Tab-separated table of C-alpha atoms and ligand atoms in Angstrom:
chain	number	residue	atom	x	y	z
A	1	MET	CA	-12.894	-9.723	-3.844
A	2	GLU	CA	-13.082	-5.958	-4.441
A	3	ILE	CA	-10.904	-3.577	-2.447
A	4	LYS	CA	-13.806	-2.062	-0.536
A	5	ASP	CA	-14.966	-5.521	0.538
A	6	ILE	CA	-11.441	-6.499	1.559
A	7	LEU	CA	-11.127	-3.358	3.644
A	8	LYS	CA	-14.397	-4.192	5.425
A	9	GLN	CA	-12.704	-7.317	6.771
A	10	PHE	CA	-10.303	-5.166	8.831
A	11	LYS	CA	-11.019	-3.226	12.040
A	12	ILE	CA	-10.981	0.008	10.064
A	13	LYS	CA	-12.329	3.284	11.478
A	14	GLY	CA	-14.827	5.278	9.411
A	15	ASP	CA	-16.126	5.040	5.844
A	16	VAL	CA	-13.690	4.751	2.950
A	17	ILE	CA	-13.483	7.942	0.875
A	18	SER	CA	-10.612	7.122	-1.483
A	19	VAL	CA	-7.953	4.564	-2.393
A	20	ALA	CA	-4.821	5.803	-4.228
A	21	PRO	CA	-1.421	4.337	-5.250
A	22	LEU	CA	1.419	4.946	-2.778
A	23	GLY	CA	5.236	4.633	-2.943
A	24	HIS	CA	7.651	3.080	-5.418
A	25	GLY	CA	8.266	-0.447	-4.083
A	26	HIS	CA	9.469	-3.112	-6.506
A	27	ILE	CA	7.635	-5.977	-4.811
A	28	ASN	CA	4.323	-5.269	-3.042
A	29	ASP	CA	1.387	-3.150	-4.257
A	30	THR	CA	0.810	-0.297	-1.842
A	31	ARG	CA	-2.134	2.081	-1.554
A	32	LEU	CA	-3.236	4.934	0.623
A	33	VAL	CA	-6.741	4.435	1.988
A	34	THR	CA	-8.508	7.495	3.342
A	35	THR	CA	-11.647	7.185	5.459
A	36	ASP	CA	-13.626	10.004	7.053
A	37	ARG	CA	-11.733	9.317	10.320
A	38	GLU	CA	-8.264	7.950	9.536
A	39	LYS	CA	-5.681	7.252	6.821
A	40	TYR	CA	-4.237	3.784	6.245
A	41	THR	CA	-1.483	2.087	4.284
A	42	PHE	CA	-2.967	-0.897	2.514
A	43	GLN	CA	-0.746	-3.529	0.924
A	44	ARG	CA	-1.156	-6.594	-1.169
A	45	ILE	CA	1.667	-8.894	-0.092
A	46	ASN	CA	3.526	-10.383	-3.043
A	47	THR	CA	3.269	-14.079	-2.176
A	48	ASP	CA	5.538	-15.122	-5.066
A	49	VAL	CA	8.313	-13.407	-3.119
A	50	PHE	CA	7.017	-13.815	0.431
A	51	LYS	CA	5.860	-17.396	0.337
A	52	ASN	CA	4.889	-17.553	3.998
A	53	PRO	CA	2.841	-14.456	4.908
A	54	GLU	CA	1.967	-15.948	8.304
A	55	GLU	CA	5.625	-16.024	9.376
A	56	LEU	CA	6.309	-12.690	7.724
A	57	MET	CA	3.566	-10.997	9.717
A	58	GLU	CA	4.680	-12.740	12.928
A	59	ASN	CA	8.120	-11.158	12.458
A	60	LEU	CA	6.675	-7.709	11.821
A	61	VAL	CA	4.292	-7.789	14.739
A	62	ALA	CA	6.947	-9.157	17.143
A	63	VAL	CA	9.435	-6.438	16.207
A	64	THR	CA	6.985	-3.533	16.232
A	65	GLU	CA	5.445	-4.662	19.537
A	66	TYR	CA	8.929	-4.862	21.044
A	67	LEU	CA	9.752	-1.359	19.821
A	68	LYS	CA	6.460	0.016	21.149
A	69	ALA	CA	6.960	-1.611	24.565
A	70	ASN	CA	10.552	-0.414	24.948
A	71	TYR	CA	10.426	2.933	23.135
A	72	PRO	CA	6.812	4.099	23.558
A	73	ASN	CA	7.553	7.683	22.489
A	74	ASP	CA	9.052	6.744	19.134
A	75	LYS	CA	6.990	6.324	15.986
A	76	THR	CA	6.559	2.829	14.689
A	77	ILE	CA	4.139	1.002	12.437
A	78	ASN	CA	0.745	0.005	13.925
A	79	TYR	CA	-0.830	-2.925	12.107
A	80	VAL	CA	-4.626	-3.152	12.038
A	81	LYS	CA	-6.075	-6.583	12.716
A	82	THR	CA	-8.842	-8.244	10.743
A	83	LEU	CA	-12.299	-8.624	12.278
A	84	ASP	CA	-11.356	-12.129	13.392
A	85	GLY	CA	-8.130	-10.945	15.043
A	86	LYS	CA	-5.591	-11.930	12.373
A	87	ASN	CA	-2.604	-9.860	11.235
A	88	TYR	CA	-3.526	-10.138	7.563
A	89	LEU	CA	-6.323	-11.290	5.298
A	90	THR	CA	-6.204	-14.043	2.714
A	91	CYS	CA	-8.899	-14.147	0.035
A	92	ASP	CA	-9.317	-15.229	-3.592
A	93	SER	CA	-7.453	-12.148	-4.889
A	94	GLY	CA	-4.427	-12.427	-2.589
A	95	CYS	CA	-2.979	-11.602	0.814
A	96	TYR	CA	-3.533	-8.162	2.326
A	97	ARG	CA	-2.501	-6.155	5.358
A	98	LEU	CA	-3.395	-2.776	6.716
A	99	SER	CA	-1.534	-0.334	8.957
A	100	VAL	CA	-2.218	3.148	10.227
A	101	TYR	CA	-0.766	5.700	7.793
A	102	ILE	CA	2.012	7.787	9.269
A	103	ASP	CA	1.245	11.401	8.455
A	104	GLU	CA	3.350	14.559	8.115
A	105	VAL	CA	6.358	12.658	6.866
A	106	ILE	CA	8.141	12.270	3.535
A	107	SER	CA	9.942	9.386	1.852
A	108	LEU	CA	12.767	10.264	-0.571
A	109	ASP	CA	14.172	8.305	-3.529
A	110	ASN	CA	17.222	10.577	-3.563
A	111	ALA	CA	18.695	12.611	-0.723
A	112	ARG	CA	18.043	16.339	-1.229
A	113	SER	CA	21.229	16.949	0.724
A	114	ALA	CA	23.728	15.072	2.879
A	115	ASP	CA	21.522	16.023	5.859
A	116	ASP	CA	18.703	13.773	4.634
A	117	PHE	CA	21.082	10.897	4.292
A	118	TYR	CA	22.565	11.620	7.725
A	119	GLU	CA	19.051	11.511	9.202
A	120	SER	CA	18.252	8.191	7.544
A	121	ALA	CA	21.499	6.834	8.985
A	122	VAL	CA	20.646	7.924	12.524
A	123	THR	CA	17.247	6.265	12.135
A	124	PHE	CA	18.629	2.952	10.833
A	125	GLY	CA	21.412	3.089	13.436
A	126	ASN	CA	18.798	3.579	16.153
A	127	PHE	CA	16.787	0.701	14.743
A	128	GLN	CA	19.815	-1.596	15.017
A	129	ARG	CA	20.614	-0.411	18.548
A	130	LYS	CA	17.029	-0.566	19.831
A	131	LEU	CA	16.681	-4.140	18.596
A	132	SER	CA	20.031	-5.304	19.932
A	133	GLY	CA	18.223	-6.835	22.935
A	134	PHE	CA	15.693	-8.676	20.787
A	135	PRO	CA	16.572	-12.372	20.335
A	136	ALA	CA	17.301	-12.463	16.591
A	137	ASP	CA	17.088	-16.254	16.395
A	138	THR	CA	13.374	-16.166	17.328
A	139	LEU	CA	12.547	-14.460	14.019
A	140	HIS	CA	11.638	-16.507	10.975
A	141	GLU	CA	13.972	-16.466	7.991
A	142	THR	CA	11.149	-15.493	5.647
A	143	ILE	CA	13.287	-15.438	2.515
A	144	LYS	CA	16.024	-18.002	2.859
A	145	ASP	CA	19.516	-16.880	1.824
A	146	PHE	CA	18.243	-13.374	1.157
A	147	HIS	CA	21.657	-11.751	1.523
A	148	ASN	CA	23.735	-14.827	0.823
A	149	THR	CA	25.887	-13.280	-1.877
A	150	ALA	CA	27.601	-16.560	-2.809
A	151	TRP	CA	24.198	-18.122	-3.407
A	152	ARG	CA	23.135	-15.096	-5.500
A	153	LEU	CA	26.215	-15.687	-7.644
A	154	GLN	CA	25.215	-19.338	-8.078
A	155	ASN	CA	21.784	-18.161	-9.243
A	156	LEU	CA	23.427	-15.903	-11.786
A	157	LYS	CA	25.513	-18.798	-13.074
A	158	THR	CA	22.392	-20.932	-13.437
A	159	ALA	CA	20.606	-18.139	-15.302
A	160	VAL	CA	23.626	-17.806	-17.603
A	161	ARG	CA	23.647	-21.527	-18.313
A	162	LYS	CA	19.916	-21.649	-19.092
A	163	ASP	CA	19.723	-18.301	-20.919
A	164	VAL	CA	15.950	-18.762	-21.234
A	165	CYS	CA	15.363	-15.465	-23.047
A	166	GLY	CA	18.432	-15.466	-25.282
A	167	ARG	CA	19.646	-12.296	-23.549
A	168	LEU	CA	23.061	-13.609	-22.503
A	169	LYS	CA	24.725	-12.242	-25.653
A	170	ASN	CA	23.869	-8.703	-24.447
A	171	VAL	CA	25.521	-9.065	-21.046
A	172	LEU	CA	28.741	-11.047	-21.411
A	173	LYS	CA	30.841	-8.224	-19.928
A	174	GLU	CA	28.498	-7.797	-16.991
A	175	VAL	CA	28.611	-11.522	-16.239
A	176	ASP	CA	32.424	-11.439	-16.332
A	177	PHE	CA	32.381	-8.469	-13.953
A	178	CYS	CA	30.433	-10.601	-11.443
A	179	LEU	CA	32.508	-13.739	-11.875
A	180	ALA	CA	35.753	-11.791	-11.434
A	181	ARG	CA	34.656	-10.784	-7.912
A	182	ALA	CA	33.649	-14.239	-6.664
A	183	GLY	CA	36.783	-14.464	-4.516
A	184	LYS	CA	35.900	-11.313	-2.573
A	185	ILE	CA	32.656	-12.615	-1.097
A	186	GLU	CA	33.887	-14.639	1.872
A	187	THR	CA	35.507	-12.746	4.755
A	188	GLY	CA	36.428	-15.784	6.835
A	189	VAL	CA	34.905	-14.034	9.857
A	190	THR	CA	31.710	-15.004	11.729
A	191	LEU	CA	29.727	-11.957	12.744
A	192	PRO	CA	26.920	-11.873	15.354
A	193	LEU	CA	23.397	-12.590	14.221
A	194	ARG	CA	21.305	-9.423	14.510
A	195	VAL	CA	17.755	-8.344	13.919
A	196	THR	CA	18.190	-6.715	10.536
A	197	HIS	CA	15.916	-4.834	8.178
A	198	ASN	CA	17.501	-6.086	4.945
A	199	ASP	CA	16.083	-3.352	2.725
A	200	THR	CA	17.590	-0.203	4.205
A	201	LYS	CA	16.942	2.104	1.287
A	202	LEU	CA	16.627	5.801	1.936
A	203	ASN	CA	12.967	5.641	0.918
A	204	ASN	CA	12.314	3.123	3.695
A	205	VAL	CA	12.895	5.799	6.333
A	206	LEU	CA	10.211	8.397	6.871
A	207	LEU	CA	11.501	11.900	7.550
A	208	ASP	CA	9.440	14.512	9.378
A	209	GLU	CA	8.174	16.824	6.635
A	210	LYS	CA	8.740	19.957	8.717
A	211	THR	CA	12.003	19.268	10.539
A	212	GLY	CA	13.596	16.756	8.131
A	213	LYS	CA	14.442	14.573	11.155
A	214	GLY	CA	14.234	10.793	10.810
A	215	ALA	CA	10.846	9.659	12.109
A	216	CYS	CA	10.364	5.960	11.500
A	217	VAL	CA	11.696	2.901	9.676
A	218	ILE	CA	9.138	1.321	7.342
A	219	ASP	CA	8.881	-1.621	4.928
A	220	LEU	CA	9.652	-4.254	7.516
A	221	ASP	CA	8.881	-7.237	5.247
A	222	THR	CA	12.439	-8.427	5.159
A	223	VAL	CA	13.109	-8.047	8.896
A	224	MET	CA	14.965	-11.261	9.661
A	225	PRO	CA	18.018	-12.544	11.456
A	226	GLY	CA	20.985	-11.146	9.518
A	227	LEU	CA	24.184	-9.107	9.557
A	228	SER	CA	24.514	-5.463	10.560
A	229	ILE	CA	27.087	-4.830	7.823
A	230	ASN	CA	24.503	-5.771	5.185
A	231	ASP	CA	22.010	-3.223	6.494
A	232	PHE	CA	24.708	-0.566	6.533
A	233	GLY	CA	25.843	-1.639	3.068
A	234	ASP	CA	22.412	-1.629	1.481
A	235	SER	CA	21.874	1.957	2.633
A	236	ILE	CA	25.145	2.995	1.033
A	237	ARG	CA	24.318	1.128	-2.162
A	238	PHE	CA	21.113	3.066	-2.643
A	239	GLY	CA	21.750	6.398	-0.989
A	240	ALA	CA	25.434	7.179	-1.552
A	241	SER	CA	24.901	7.236	-5.293
A	242	THR	CA	24.639	10.563	-7.113
A	243	ALA	CA	21.808	9.187	-9.265
A	244	LYS	CA	18.740	6.985	-9.121
A	245	GLU	CA	19.022	3.219	-9.037
A	246	ASP	CA	17.715	3.120	-12.605
A	247	GLU	CA	19.586	6.053	-14.173
A	248	ARG	CA	20.381	5.153	-17.774
A	249	ASP	CA	23.105	7.774	-18.202
A	250	LEU	CA	26.020	6.220	-16.329
A	251	ASP	CA	27.985	9.480	-16.473
A	252	LYS	CA	25.584	10.703	-13.811
A	253	VAL	CA	26.146	7.709	-11.534
A	254	HIS	CA	28.923	8.041	-8.994
A	255	PHE	CA	29.692	6.724	-5.557
A	256	SER	CA	29.803	9.810	-3.354
A	257	LEU	CA	32.312	9.752	-0.503
A	258	GLU	CA	30.632	12.848	0.882
A	259	LEU	CA	27.361	10.949	1.187
A	260	PHE	CA	29.196	7.906	2.528
A	261	GLU	CA	30.683	10.087	5.241
A	262	ALA	CA	27.306	11.641	6.114
A	263	TYR	CA	25.778	8.176	6.464
A	264	THR	CA	28.670	6.774	8.488
A	265	ARG	CA	28.549	9.708	10.910
A	266	GLY	CA	24.776	9.364	11.335
A	267	TYR	CA	24.905	5.593	11.637
A	268	PHE	CA	27.367	5.740	14.533
A	269	ASP	CA	25.314	8.512	16.186
A	270	GLY	CA	22.350	6.126	16.073
A	271	VAL	CA	23.908	2.735	16.705
A	272	GLY	CA	26.145	3.944	19.550
A	273	ASP	CA	28.280	1.136	20.916
A	274	ALA	CA	25.968	-1.702	19.877
A	275	LEU	CA	28.379	-3.159	17.265
A	276	THR	CA	31.499	-5.257	17.734
A	277	GLU	CA	34.890	-4.109	16.453
A	278	GLN	CA	34.809	-6.762	13.736
A	279	GLU	CA	31.431	-5.575	12.507
A	280	ILE	CA	32.705	-2.000	12.336
A	281	ASP	CA	35.842	-3.065	10.456
A	282	LEU	CA	33.696	-4.785	7.839
A	283	LEU	CA	31.199	-1.963	7.175
A	284	PRO	CA	32.919	-0.925	3.897
A	285	HIS	CA	32.910	-4.565	2.824
A	286	GLY	CA	29.147	-4.642	3.464
A	287	ALA	CA	28.727	-1.632	1.164
A	288	VAL	CA	30.593	-3.246	-1.723
A	289	MET	CA	28.922	-6.636	-1.239
A	290	MET	CA	25.347	-5.336	-1.068
A	291	THR	CA	25.874	-3.297	-4.218
A	292	TYR	CA	27.512	-6.206	-6.028
A	293	GLU	CA	24.775	-8.579	-4.858
A	294	CYS	CA	21.934	-6.262	-5.852
A	295	GLY	CA	23.485	-5.730	-9.285
A	296	MET	CA	23.750	-9.494	-9.646
A	297	ARG	CA	20.095	-9.915	-8.677
A	298	PHE	CA	19.005	-7.372	-11.304
A	299	LEU	CA	21.223	-9.048	-13.917
A	300	THR	CA	19.878	-12.505	-13.044
A	301	ASP	CA	16.304	-11.250	-13.299
A	302	TYR	CA	17.104	-9.698	-16.686
A	303	LEU	CA	18.420	-13.070	-17.899
A	304	GLU	CA	15.400	-14.869	-16.474
A	305	GLY	CA	12.928	-12.561	-18.237
A	306	ASP	CA	12.082	-10.066	-15.465
A	307	THR	CA	10.067	-12.383	-13.287
A	308	TYR	CA	11.032	-10.954	-9.867
A	309	PHE	CA	11.397	-7.165	-9.829
A	310	LYS	CA	8.657	-4.981	-11.234
A	311	THR	CA	9.896	-3.390	-14.469
A	312	GLN	CA	8.596	-0.494	-16.554
A	313	TYR	CA	10.439	-1.236	-19.817
A	314	ALA	CA	12.300	-4.064	-21.573
A	315	ASP	CA	15.831	-3.551	-20.243
A	316	HIS	CA	14.908	-1.927	-16.925
A	317	ASN	CA	16.683	-4.614	-14.889
A	318	LEU	CA	19.805	-4.276	-17.023
A	319	VAL	CA	19.819	-0.493	-16.539
A	320	ARG	CA	19.587	-1.098	-12.782
A	321	ALA	CA	22.395	-3.677	-12.904
A	322	HIS	CA	24.628	-1.177	-14.727
A	323	THR	CA	24.236	1.493	-12.033
A	324	GLN	CA	25.119	-1.051	-9.359
A	325	PHE	CA	28.255	-2.268	-11.135
A	326	LYS	CA	29.429	1.292	-11.741
A	327	LEU	CA	29.047	1.943	-8.016
A	328	VAL	CA	30.875	-1.280	-7.120
A	329	TYR	CA	33.777	-0.246	-9.319
A	330	GLU	CA	34.006	3.213	-7.755
A	331	MET	CA	33.661	1.835	-4.226
A	332	GLU	CA	36.560	-0.499	-4.895
A	333	GLN	CA	38.658	2.502	-5.962
A	334	SER	CA	37.659	4.354	-2.775
A	335	TYR	CA	37.941	1.428	-0.386
A	336	ASP	CA	40.800	2.829	1.700
A	337	LYS	CA	39.033	6.170	2.016
A	338	MET	CA	35.876	4.393	3.186
A	339	ARG	CA	37.891	2.662	5.895
A	340	GLU	CA	39.428	5.958	6.995
A	341	ILE	CA	35.983	7.507	7.296
A	342	VAL	CA	34.681	4.569	9.338
A	343	ASN	CA	37.678	4.865	11.647
A	344	LYS	CA	37.079	8.593	12.039
A	345	TYR	CA	33.537	8.098	13.402
A	346	ARG	CA	33.648	4.734	15.208
A	347	LYS	CA	32.748	5.132	18.878
B	1	LIG	C1	13.252	-4.682	-3.532
B	1	LIG	O1	10.348	-3.694	-2.879
B	1	LIG	P1	11.523	-2.859	-2.607
B	1	LIG	O2	11.741	-1.894	-3.691
B	1	LIG	O3	11.450	-2.205	-1.238
B	1	LIG	C2	13.972	-5.889	-2.929
B	1	LIG	C3	15.278	-5.459	-2.275
B	1	LIG	C4	16.151	-4.745	-3.290
B	1	LIG	C5	15.370	-3.575	-3.854
B	1	LIG	C6	16.159	-2.886	-4.936
B	1	LIG	C7	11.975	-8.423	-1.016
B	1	LIG	O4	12.831	-3.829	-2.512
B	1	LIG	O5	15.961	-6.592	-1.793
B	1	LIG	O6	17.339	-4.291	-2.699
B	1	LIG	O7	14.102	-4.000	-4.414
B	1	LIG	N1	13.106	-6.540	-1.957
B	1	LIG	C8	12.914	-7.874	-2.003
B	1	LIG	O8	15.649	-1.605	-5.100
B	1	LIG	O9	13.471	-8.607	-2.815
B	2	LIG	MG1	11.066	-3.507	0.355
């Protein structure tokens, strides 16, 4: 089906004027649809990754409806239903959803300053706090074991054993780097199950274009039951780096304690007293683990022939893995300082 015909299946206002690419996601295809009355975000859901779009959309609608009911003055995503009242449309060319475009905001791949990162932290902290009353166990686990780092390591080992593309010879050191950290994964502590976002990258928070204040959390696909320390950690992984996730020149890639501090301060300003002491103690661990895990996922995908993440060139996933491992190494060196910073801001 053509895009214009797909769009006609939704309760869309006005006549479509244009459809243009939007954002830099690695998984879904996203477009901006402009009509003569409204702007929309239109997405093709990647069903190789999200195998159950029904459950995925149930999660998203449940969480956004809860936020709207309890925090009516805050911005959140409004999904547009199909003509027959469904949350998404399935047709011969895939699975699609539509939401009202949030205007006068920006999404950043790199913080322009520590203030941007602070704002994203307040917004993700708020998100965690506002959803602390939502029963996490009623959400579907749409991607099983998504942040199960031990399982991600098993996947890497399988990819190493199979070496389907003959790329293993290029990454022996990187594989050793991952194996050497296997013993650090388990904490021996059981943390509370939370409603978590699971993809807390800086570019998944919209900032008000005029004030720079955090406006809204987006990209809710991976909202699931999970651990708060992973959401904190994934933000640090992406945003406390001095370079892009796919910077080839590793001399430019550093873990910034200044950015870590800005995020930690903002996160506590947002999350308030919604976390337990054990969760707070393990926030630095979450940072290291999410970075290690993401690097492992990129490395595994490289070995498997780039079947999961979208790539722009042959060793794109390897370049991404390298930035993550550099950050892991530097975080390990700064671990005590990270703990001091957490202790400075904990409420
Ligand atoms: C993917 O699609 P995007 O870019 O928001 C991935 C995350 C990774 C991230 C790395 C469903 O997110 O888990 O951390 O790439 N999402 C999924 O940039 O696998
Ligand atoms: Mg995402």
